[in-house]
Coordinates of C-alpha atoms and ligand atoms in Angstrom, one line a residue:
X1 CA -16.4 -39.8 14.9
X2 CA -14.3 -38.2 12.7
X3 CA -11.3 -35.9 13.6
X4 CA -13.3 -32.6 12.0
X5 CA -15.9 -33.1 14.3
X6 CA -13.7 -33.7 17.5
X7 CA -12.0 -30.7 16.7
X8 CA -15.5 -28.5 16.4
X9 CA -17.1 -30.3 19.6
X10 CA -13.6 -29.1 21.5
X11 CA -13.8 -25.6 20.0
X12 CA -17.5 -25.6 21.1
X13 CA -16.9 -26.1 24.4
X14 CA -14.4 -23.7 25.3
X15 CA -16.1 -21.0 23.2
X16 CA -18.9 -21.8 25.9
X17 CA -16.6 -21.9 28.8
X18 CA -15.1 -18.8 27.7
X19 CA -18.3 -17.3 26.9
X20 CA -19.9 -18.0 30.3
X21 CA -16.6 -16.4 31.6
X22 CA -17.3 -13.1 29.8
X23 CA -21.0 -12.9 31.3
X24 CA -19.4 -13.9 35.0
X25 CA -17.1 -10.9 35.2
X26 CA -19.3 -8.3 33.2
X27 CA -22.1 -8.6 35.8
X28 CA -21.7 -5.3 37.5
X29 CA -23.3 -6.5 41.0
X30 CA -19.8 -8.4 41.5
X31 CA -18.3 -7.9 44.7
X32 CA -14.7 -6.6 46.0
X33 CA -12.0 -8.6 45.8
X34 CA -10.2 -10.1 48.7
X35 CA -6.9 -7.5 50.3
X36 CA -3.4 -8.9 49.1
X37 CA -2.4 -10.3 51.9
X38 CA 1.6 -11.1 52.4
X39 CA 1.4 -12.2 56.0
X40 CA -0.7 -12.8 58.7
X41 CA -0.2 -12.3 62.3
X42 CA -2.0 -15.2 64.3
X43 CA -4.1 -15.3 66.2
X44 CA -6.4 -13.3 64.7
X45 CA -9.6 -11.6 65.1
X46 CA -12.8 -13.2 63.4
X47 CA -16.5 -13.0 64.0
X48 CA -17.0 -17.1 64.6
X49 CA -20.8 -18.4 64.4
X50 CA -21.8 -21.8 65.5
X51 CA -20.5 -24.4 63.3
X52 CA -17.5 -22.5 63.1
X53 CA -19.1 -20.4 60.7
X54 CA -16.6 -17.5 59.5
X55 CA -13.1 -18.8 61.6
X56 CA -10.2 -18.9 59.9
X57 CA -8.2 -21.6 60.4
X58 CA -5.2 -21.8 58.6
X59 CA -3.3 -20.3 55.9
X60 CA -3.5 -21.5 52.2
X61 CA -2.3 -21.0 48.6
X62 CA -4.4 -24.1 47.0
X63 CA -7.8 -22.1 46.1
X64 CA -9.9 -19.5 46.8
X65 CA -13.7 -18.8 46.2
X66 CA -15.4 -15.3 46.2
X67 CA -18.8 -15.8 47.1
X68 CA -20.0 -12.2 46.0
X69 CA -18.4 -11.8 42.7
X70 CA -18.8 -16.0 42.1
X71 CA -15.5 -16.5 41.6
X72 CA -13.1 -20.0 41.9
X73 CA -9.5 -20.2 41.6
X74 CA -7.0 -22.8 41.8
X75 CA -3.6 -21.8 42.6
X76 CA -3.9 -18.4 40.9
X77 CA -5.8 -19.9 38.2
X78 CA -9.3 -18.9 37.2
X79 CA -11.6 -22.1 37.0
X80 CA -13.4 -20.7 33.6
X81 CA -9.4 -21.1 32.3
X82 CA -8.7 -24.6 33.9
X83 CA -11.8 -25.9 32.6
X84 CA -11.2 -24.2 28.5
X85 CA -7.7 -25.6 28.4
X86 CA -6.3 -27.6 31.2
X87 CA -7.3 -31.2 32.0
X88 CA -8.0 -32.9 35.4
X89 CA -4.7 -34.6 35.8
X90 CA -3.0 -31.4 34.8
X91 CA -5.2 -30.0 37.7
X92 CA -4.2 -32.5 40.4
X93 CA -0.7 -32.0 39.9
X94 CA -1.4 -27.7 39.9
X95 CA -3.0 -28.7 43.2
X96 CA -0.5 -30.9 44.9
X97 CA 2.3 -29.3 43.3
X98 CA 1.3 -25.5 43.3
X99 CA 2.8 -25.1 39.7
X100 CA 1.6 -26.3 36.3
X101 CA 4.0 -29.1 35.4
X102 CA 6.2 -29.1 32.8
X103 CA 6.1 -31.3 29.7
X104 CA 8.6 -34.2 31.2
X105 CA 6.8 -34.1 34.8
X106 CA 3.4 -34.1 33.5
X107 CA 4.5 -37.4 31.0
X108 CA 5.7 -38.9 34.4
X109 CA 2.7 -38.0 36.4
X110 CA 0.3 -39.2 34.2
X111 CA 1.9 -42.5 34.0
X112 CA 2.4 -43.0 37.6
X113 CA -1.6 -42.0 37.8
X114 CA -2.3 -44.4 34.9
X115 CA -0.3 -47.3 36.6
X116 CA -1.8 -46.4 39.9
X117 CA -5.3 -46.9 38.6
X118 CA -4.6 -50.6 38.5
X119 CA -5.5 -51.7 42.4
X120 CA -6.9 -55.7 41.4
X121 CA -6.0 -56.5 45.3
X122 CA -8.1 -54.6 46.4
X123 CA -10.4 -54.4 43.9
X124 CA -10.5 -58.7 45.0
X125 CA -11.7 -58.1 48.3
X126 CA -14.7 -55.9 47.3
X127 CA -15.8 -58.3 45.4
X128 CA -16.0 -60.4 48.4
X129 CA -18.5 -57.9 49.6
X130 CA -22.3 -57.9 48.6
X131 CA -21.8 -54.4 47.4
X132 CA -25.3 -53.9 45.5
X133 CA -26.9 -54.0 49.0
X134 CA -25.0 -51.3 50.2
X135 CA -25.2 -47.4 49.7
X136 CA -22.1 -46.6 47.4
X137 CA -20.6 -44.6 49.8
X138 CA -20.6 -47.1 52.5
X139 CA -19.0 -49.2 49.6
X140 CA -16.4 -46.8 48.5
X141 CA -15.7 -45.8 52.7
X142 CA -14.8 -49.4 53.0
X143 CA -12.7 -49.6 49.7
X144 CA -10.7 -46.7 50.4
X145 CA -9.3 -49.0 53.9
X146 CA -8.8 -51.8 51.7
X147 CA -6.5 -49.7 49.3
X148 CA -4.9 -48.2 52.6
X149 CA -4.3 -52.0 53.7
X150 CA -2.9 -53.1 50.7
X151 CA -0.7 -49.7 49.7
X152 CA 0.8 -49.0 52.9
X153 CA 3.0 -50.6 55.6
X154 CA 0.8 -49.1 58.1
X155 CA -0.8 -51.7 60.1
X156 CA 2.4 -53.8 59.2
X157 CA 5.3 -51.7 60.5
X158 CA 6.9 -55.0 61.4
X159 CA 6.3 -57.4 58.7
X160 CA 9.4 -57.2 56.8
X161 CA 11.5 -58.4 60.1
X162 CA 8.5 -61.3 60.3
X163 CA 9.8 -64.7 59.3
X164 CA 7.9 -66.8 61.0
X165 CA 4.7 -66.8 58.3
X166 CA 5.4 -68.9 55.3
X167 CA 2.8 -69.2 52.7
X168 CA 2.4 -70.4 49.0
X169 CA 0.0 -67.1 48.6
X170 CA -1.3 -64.0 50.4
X171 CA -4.6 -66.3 51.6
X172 CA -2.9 -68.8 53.5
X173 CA -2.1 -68.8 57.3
X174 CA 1.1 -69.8 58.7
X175 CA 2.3 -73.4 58.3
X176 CA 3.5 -76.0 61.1
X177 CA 5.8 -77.6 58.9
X178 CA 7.4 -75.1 56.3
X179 CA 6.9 -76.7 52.6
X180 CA 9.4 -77.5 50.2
X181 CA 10.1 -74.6 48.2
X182 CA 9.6 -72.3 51.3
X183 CA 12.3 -69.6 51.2
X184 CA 10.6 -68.5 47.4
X185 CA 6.9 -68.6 49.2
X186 CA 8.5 -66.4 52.2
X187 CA 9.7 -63.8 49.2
X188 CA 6.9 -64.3 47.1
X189 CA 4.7 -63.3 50.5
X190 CA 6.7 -60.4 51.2
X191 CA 7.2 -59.2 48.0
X192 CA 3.0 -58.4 47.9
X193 CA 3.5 -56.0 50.8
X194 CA 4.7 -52.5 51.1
X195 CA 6.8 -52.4 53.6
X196 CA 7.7 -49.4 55.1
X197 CA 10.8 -48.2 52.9
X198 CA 13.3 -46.9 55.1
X199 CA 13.4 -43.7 53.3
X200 CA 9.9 -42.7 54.8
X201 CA 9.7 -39.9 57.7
X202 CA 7.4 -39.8 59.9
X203 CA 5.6 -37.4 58.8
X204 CA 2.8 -36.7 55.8
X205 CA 5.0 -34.7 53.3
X206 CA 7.6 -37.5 52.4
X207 CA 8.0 -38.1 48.9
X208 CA 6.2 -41.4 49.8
X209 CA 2.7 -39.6 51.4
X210 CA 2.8 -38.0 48.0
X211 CA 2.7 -40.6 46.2
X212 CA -0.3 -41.9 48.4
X213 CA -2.0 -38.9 47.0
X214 CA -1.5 -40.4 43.3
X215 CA -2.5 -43.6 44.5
X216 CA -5.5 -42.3 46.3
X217 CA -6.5 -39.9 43.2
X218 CA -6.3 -43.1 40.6
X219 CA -7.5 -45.8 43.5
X220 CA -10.9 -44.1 44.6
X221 CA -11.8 -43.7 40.9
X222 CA -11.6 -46.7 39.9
X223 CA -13.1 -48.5 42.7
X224 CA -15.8 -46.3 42.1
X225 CA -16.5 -47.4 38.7
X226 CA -16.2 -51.0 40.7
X227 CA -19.0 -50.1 43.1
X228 CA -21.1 -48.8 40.2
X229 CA -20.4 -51.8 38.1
X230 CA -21.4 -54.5 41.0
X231 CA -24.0 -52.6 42.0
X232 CA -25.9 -53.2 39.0
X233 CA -24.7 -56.3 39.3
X234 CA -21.7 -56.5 36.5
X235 CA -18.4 -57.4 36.8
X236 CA -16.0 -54.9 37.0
X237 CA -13.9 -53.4 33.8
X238 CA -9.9 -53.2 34.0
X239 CA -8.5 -49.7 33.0
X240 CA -6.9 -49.0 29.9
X241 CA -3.8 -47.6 29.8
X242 CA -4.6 -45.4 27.1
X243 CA -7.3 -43.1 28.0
X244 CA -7.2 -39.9 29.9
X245 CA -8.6 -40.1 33.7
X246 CA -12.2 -38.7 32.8
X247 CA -12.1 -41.4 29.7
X248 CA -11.3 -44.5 31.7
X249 CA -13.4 -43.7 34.4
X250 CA -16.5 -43.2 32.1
X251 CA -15.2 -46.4 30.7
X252 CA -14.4 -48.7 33.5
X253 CA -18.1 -47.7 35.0
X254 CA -20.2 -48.0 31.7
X255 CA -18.4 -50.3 29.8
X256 CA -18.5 -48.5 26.6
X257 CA -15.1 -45.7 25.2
X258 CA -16.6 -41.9 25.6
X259 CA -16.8 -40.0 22.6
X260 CA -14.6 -37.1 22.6
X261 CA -16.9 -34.7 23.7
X262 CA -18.2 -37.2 26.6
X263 CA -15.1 -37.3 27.3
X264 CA -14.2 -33.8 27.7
X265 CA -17.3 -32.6 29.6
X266 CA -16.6 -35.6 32.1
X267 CA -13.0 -34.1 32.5
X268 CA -14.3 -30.8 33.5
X269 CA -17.0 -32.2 36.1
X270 CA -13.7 -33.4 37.7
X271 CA -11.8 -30.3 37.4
X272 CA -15.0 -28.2 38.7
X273 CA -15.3 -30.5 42.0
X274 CA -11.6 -31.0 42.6
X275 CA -11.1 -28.7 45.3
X276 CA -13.9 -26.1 47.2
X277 CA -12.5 -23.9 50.1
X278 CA -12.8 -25.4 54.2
X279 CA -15.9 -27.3 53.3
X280 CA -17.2 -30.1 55.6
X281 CA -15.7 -32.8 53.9
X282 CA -12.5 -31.0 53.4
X283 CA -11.8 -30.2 57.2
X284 CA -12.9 -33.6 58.0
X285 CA -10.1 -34.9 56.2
X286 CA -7.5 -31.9 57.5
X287 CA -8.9 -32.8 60.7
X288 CA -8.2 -36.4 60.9
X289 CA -5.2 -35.6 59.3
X290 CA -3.6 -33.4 61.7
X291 CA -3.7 -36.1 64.5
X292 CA -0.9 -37.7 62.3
X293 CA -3.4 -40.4 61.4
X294 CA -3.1 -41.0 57.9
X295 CA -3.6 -40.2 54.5
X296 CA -6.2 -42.8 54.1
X297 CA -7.6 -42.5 57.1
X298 CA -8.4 -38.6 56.0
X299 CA -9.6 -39.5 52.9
X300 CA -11.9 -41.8 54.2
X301 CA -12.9 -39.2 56.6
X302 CA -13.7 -37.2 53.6
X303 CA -16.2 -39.7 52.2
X304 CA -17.9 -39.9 55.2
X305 CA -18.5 -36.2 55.3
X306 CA -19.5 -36.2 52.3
X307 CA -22.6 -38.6 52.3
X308 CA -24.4 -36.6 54.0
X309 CA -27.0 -34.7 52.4
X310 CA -26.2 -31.0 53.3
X311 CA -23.3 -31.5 51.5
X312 CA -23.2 -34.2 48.4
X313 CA -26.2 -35.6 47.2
X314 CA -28.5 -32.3 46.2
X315 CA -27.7 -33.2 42.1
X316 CA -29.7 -36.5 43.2
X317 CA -32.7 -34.3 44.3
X318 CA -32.7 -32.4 41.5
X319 CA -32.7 -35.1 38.8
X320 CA -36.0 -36.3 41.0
X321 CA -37.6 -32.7 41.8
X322 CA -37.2 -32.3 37.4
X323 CA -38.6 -35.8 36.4
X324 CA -41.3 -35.2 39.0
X325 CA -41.9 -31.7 37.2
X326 CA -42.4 -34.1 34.0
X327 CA -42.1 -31.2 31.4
X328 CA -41.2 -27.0 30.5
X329 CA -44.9 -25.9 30.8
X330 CA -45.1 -27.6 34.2
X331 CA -42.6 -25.6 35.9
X332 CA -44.9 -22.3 36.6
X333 CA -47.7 -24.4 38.5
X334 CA -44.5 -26.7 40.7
X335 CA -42.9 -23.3 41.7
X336 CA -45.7 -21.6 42.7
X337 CA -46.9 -24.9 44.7
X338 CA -43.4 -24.5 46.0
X339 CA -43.3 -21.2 46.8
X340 CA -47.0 -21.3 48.8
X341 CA -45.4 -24.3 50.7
X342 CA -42.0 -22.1 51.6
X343 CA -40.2 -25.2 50.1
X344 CA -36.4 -24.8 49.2
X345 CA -35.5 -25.9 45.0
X346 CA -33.1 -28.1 45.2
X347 CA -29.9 -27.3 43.5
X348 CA -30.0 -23.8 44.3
X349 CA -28.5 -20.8 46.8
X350 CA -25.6 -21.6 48.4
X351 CA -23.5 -20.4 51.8
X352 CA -20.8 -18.6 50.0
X353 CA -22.0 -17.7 46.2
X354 CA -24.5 -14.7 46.6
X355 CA -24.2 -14.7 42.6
X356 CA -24.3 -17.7 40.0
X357 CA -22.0 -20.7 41.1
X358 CA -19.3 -20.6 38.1
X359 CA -19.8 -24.3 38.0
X360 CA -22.9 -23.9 37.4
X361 CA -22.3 -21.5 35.2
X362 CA -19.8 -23.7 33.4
X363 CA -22.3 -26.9 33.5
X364 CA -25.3 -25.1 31.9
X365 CA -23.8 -25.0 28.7
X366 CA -22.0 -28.5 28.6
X367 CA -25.7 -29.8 29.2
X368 CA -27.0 -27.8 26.5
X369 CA -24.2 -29.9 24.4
X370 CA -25.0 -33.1 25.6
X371 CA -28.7 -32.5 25.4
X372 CA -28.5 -32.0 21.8
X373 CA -26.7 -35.5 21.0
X374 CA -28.9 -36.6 23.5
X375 CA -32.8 -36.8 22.6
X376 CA -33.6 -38.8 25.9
X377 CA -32.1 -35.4 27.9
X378 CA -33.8 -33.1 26.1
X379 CA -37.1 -32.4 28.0
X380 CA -35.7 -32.6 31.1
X381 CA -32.8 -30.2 30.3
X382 CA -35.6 -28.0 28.6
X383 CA -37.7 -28.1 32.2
X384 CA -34.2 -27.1 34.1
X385 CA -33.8 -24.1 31.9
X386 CA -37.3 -22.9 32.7
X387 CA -36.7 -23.6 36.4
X388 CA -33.9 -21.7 36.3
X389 CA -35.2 -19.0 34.5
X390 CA -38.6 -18.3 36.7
X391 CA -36.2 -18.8 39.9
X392 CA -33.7 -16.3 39.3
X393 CA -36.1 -13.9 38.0
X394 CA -38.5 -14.5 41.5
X395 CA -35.5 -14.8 43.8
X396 CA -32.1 -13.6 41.9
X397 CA -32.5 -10.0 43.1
X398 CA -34.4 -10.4 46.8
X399 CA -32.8 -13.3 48.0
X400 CA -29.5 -13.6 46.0
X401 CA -30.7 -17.1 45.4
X402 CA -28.8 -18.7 41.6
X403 CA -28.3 -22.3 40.5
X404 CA -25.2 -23.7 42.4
X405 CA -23.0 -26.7 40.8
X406 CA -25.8 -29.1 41.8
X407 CA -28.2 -27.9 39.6
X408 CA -26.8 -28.9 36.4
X409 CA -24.1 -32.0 37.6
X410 CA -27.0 -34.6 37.6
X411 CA -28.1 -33.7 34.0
X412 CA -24.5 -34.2 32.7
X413 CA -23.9 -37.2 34.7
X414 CA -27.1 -39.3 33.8
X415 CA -26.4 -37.7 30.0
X416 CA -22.9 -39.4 30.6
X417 CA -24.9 -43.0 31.4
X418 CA -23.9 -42.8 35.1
X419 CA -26.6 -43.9 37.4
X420 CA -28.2 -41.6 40.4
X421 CA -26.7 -43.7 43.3
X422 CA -23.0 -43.2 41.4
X423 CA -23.5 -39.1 41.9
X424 CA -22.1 -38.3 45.4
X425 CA -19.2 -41.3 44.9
X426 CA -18.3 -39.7 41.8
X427 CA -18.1 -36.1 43.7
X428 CA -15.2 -37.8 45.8
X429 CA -13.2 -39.0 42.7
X430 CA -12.3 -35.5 42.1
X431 CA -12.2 -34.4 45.0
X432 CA -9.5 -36.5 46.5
X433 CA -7.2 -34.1 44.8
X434 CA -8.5 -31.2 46.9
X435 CA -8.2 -33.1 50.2
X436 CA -5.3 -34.6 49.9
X437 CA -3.2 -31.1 48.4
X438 CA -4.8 -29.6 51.5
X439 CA -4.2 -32.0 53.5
X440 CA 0.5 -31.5 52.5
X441 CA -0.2 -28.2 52.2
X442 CA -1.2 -28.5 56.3
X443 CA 0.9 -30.7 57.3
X444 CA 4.1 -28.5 56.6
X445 CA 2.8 -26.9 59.6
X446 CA 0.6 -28.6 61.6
X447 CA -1.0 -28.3 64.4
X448 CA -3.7 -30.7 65.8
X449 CA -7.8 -28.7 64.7
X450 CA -8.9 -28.7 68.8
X451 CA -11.8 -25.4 68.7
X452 CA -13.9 -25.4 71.9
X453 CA -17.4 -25.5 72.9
X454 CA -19.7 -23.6 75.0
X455 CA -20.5 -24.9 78.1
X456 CA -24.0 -23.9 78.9
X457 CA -25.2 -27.6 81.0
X458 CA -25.6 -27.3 84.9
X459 CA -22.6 -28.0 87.1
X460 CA -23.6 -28.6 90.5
X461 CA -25.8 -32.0 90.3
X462 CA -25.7 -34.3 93.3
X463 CA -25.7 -38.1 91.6
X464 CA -28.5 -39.8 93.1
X465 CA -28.3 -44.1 92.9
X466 CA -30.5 -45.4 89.9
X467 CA -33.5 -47.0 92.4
X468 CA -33.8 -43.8 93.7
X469 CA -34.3 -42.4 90.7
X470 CA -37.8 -40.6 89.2
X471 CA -39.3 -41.5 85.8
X472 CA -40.5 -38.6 83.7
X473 CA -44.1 -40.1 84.1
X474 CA -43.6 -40.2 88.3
X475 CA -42.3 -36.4 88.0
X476 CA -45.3 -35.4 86.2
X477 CA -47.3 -37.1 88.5
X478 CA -45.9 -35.7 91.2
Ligands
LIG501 N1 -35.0 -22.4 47.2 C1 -35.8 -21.4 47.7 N2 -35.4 -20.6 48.7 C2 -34.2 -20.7 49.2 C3 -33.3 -21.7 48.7 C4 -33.7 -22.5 47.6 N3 -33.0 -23.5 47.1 N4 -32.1 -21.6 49.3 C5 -32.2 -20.6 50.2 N5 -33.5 -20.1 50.2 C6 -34.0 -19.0 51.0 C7 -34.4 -19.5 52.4 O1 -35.7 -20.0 52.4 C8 -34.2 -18.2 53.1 O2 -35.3 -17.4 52.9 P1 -35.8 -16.5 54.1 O3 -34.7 -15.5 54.4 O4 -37.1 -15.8 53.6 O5 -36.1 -17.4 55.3 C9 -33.0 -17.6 52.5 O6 -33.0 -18.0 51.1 C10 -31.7 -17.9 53.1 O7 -31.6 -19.4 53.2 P2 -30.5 -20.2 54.1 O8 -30.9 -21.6 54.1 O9 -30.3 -19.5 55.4 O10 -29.2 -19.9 53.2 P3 -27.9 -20.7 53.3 O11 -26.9 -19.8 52.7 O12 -27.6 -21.0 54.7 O13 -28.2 -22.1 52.6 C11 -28.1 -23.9 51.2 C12 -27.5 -22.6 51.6 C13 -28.1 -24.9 52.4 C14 -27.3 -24.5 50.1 C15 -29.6 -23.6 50.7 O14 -29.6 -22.7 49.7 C16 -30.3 -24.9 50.3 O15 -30.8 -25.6 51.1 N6 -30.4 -25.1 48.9 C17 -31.0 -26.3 48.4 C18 -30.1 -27.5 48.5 C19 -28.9 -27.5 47.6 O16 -29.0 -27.2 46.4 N7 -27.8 -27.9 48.2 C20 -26.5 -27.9 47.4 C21 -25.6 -26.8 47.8 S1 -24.1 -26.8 46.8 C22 -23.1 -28.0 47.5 O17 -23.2 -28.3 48.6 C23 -22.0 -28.6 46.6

């Protein structure tokens, strides 16, 4: 590809960003905006439903989304901007940081991100693993606490006072007798371990924890390219050096250098999912977190949370639900099926956005692109447009039902090459950033998440010894 042509793809897709920005903010349904608030006197008074729907807890500068005018903002920053003319790295450091860096700390970020993408210890012991008969998310769950055992001291607070271990490599136990040569094997050992510098507080905001969050933001993408690679049973791809973040991790998971404007539209898929409000998987990180556990720990929390259907996973369904559709002039019949039935579509409506999902808004457009380049994409992105259209025109206005980021994130991925089973990992590859910024952002002043429940059980029970005890089937009988 020629430099002419990189140049128009890029101009194409900000025109479109910018474009969908215009018809976000000229929709004259859009809803207030949120009070400038300076400072806020806790406790304070919410309406709380169960799942601690509508509480408030805690203050924060990293992002805001406004469900009714379908709005998302970094740190001040619009998303429709972020995705026209930032890039994700720049994003992760807005995020951690709370500014956009400046020329000098942006070079150094980006090469402490590039170096950290290199994690071949760990990457060795998932190999170990037969990783194509797990789910990727079990697979990346158990990578992430193989990067926290081989990139912190934590489980090794006292190694560097241990002398008693010698050993010619990492592998080997302790020795009776120590070889010859041993004082260079006990530094060679040693050397492989982080010990716990002694400039490290104990707490989750030393320059150190930060620098977990640039190890967890490289790590967890490319041992996600790892899981993808072994699962369809190839070996995995070192990074290289040169690319951007959205570029290697295209590369190190299909093997082949993205074209410019692959590369591009994979960079905004990570700078649409990097950070989302107090979802699930974002308090379940905080959560864990706030126990003083660690930054690994939370992360990993944050995977588990989001394997789970309700949360990641819906772009898998809706890559099904359009293949099963099969074709444009097939989507009238399927909705109306669907509609009888009183079936949910996957990949749309959504708890906050009452309006179109930005993302969503953002994605339609990039699919368009890749659709075009794309002949294989072409009916099925042709038989998502007319599913979106007869949806929002049967539900838009009654229900406040719109396509959210799901609707359009499988289309670009599997346009991308990335398998189905490789969506829900690659949601956590961005949004590391999010959990971890929160996660600093909390621990300046943290206090351990404890809500209550509702007792509503009986209290007054007198135990009875288990042979006196009644079946079900005795009590019915009786
Ligand atoms: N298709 C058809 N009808 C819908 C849909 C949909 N996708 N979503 C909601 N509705 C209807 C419901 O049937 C209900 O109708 P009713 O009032 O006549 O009973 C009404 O809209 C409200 O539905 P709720 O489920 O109460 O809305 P809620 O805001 O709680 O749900 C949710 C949001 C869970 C995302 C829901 O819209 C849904 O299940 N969507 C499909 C799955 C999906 O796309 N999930 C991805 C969400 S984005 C993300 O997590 C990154």
């Amino acid at each position: 590809m020629n430099r002419e042509n990189t140049e128009i793809d890029s101009l194409a897709i900000r025109n479109a960003i910018l474009q969908a920005k215009e018809t976000a903010y000229s929709n004259s349904q859009n809803g207030p905006d949120l009070p400038k608030l300076d400072k806020i006197d806790w406790p304070l008074n919410c309406t709380v439903g169960p799942g601690l729907e509508g509480a408030i807890a805690c203050e924060t500068e990293i992002g805001y989304v406004n469900g009714s005018k379908g709005q998302l903002v970094y740190r001040g920053y619009d998303i429709f901007d972020l995705c026209a003319y930032s890039t994700y790295e720049e994003v992760c450091y807005l995020l951690l940081h709370g500014k956009l860096p400046s020329e000098k700390e942006f070079a150094s970020f980006r090469k402490k991100l590039n170096s950290y993408l290199f994690i071949p210890d760990t990457i060795r012991l998932m190999v170990g693993f037969p990783v194509e008969q797990w789910s990727t998310m079990s697979a990346l769950r158990l990578g992430v606490n193989f990067m926290r055992q081989k990139q912190t001291y934590r489980d090794d607070a006292a190694s560097a006072a241990r002398t008693d271990n010698l050993a010619s490599d990492e592998d080997s136990f302790a020795m009776e007798n120590p070889p010859k040569g041993a004082e260079h094997a006990v530094y060679e050992f040693f050397g492989r371990l982080f010990g716990k510098p002694s400039s490290v507080k104990e707490d989750l905001t030393s320059s150190e924890e930060v620098d977990s969050c640039y190890r967890l933001i490289a790590g967890v993408a490319t041992m996600t390219a790892v899981i993808s690679r072994l699962n369809s049973g190839s070996l995995p791809i070192e990074p290289d050096s040169s690319l951007s973040h959205a570029a290697n991790l295209l590369y190190m998971t299909t093997g082949k250098k993205p074209t410019p404007l692959e590369e591009k539209i994979m960079d905004i898929c990570l700078i649409l999912h990097a950070d989302h409000g107090m979802n699930a998987s974002t308090f379940a990180a905080m959560v864990v977190a706030s126990t003083l556990s660690d930054l690994y720990f939370s992360v990993g929390a944050g995977v588990s949370a989001l394997n789970g259907p309700l949360h990641g996973g819906a772009n898998e369904q809706v890559m099904i639900t359009l293949k099963k559709i099969g074709s444009p002039k097939k989507v009238p019949q399927w909705f109306e099926n669907m509609c009888k039935e009183k079936r949910k579509i996957p990949g749309f409506g959504h708890r906050v956005y009452k309006t179109y999902d930005p993302r969503a808004r953002i994605l339609g457009p990039m699919t368009s692109l890749l659709a075009a380049q794309k002949p294989a994409m072409k009916d099925l992105y042709l038989t998502a447009q007319a599913l979106e259209k007869i949806v929002v025109s049967t539900y838009g206005e009654t229900k406040r039902i719109f396509p959210n980021v799901d609707f359009y994130s499988g289309l670009v991925y599997s346009s991308l090459g990335i398998g189905q089973k490789m969506f829900t990992p690659l949601f956590a590859v961005s949004r590391v950033a999010g959990w971890t910024a929160r996660i600093l952002e909390y621990m300046k002043h943290n206090r351990i998440f404890r809500p209550r429940a509702l007792y509503t059980g009986p209290r007054d029970l007198v135990y009875t010894p288990m042979e006196q005890r009644q079946t079900s089937k005795q009590l019915t009988a009786a």
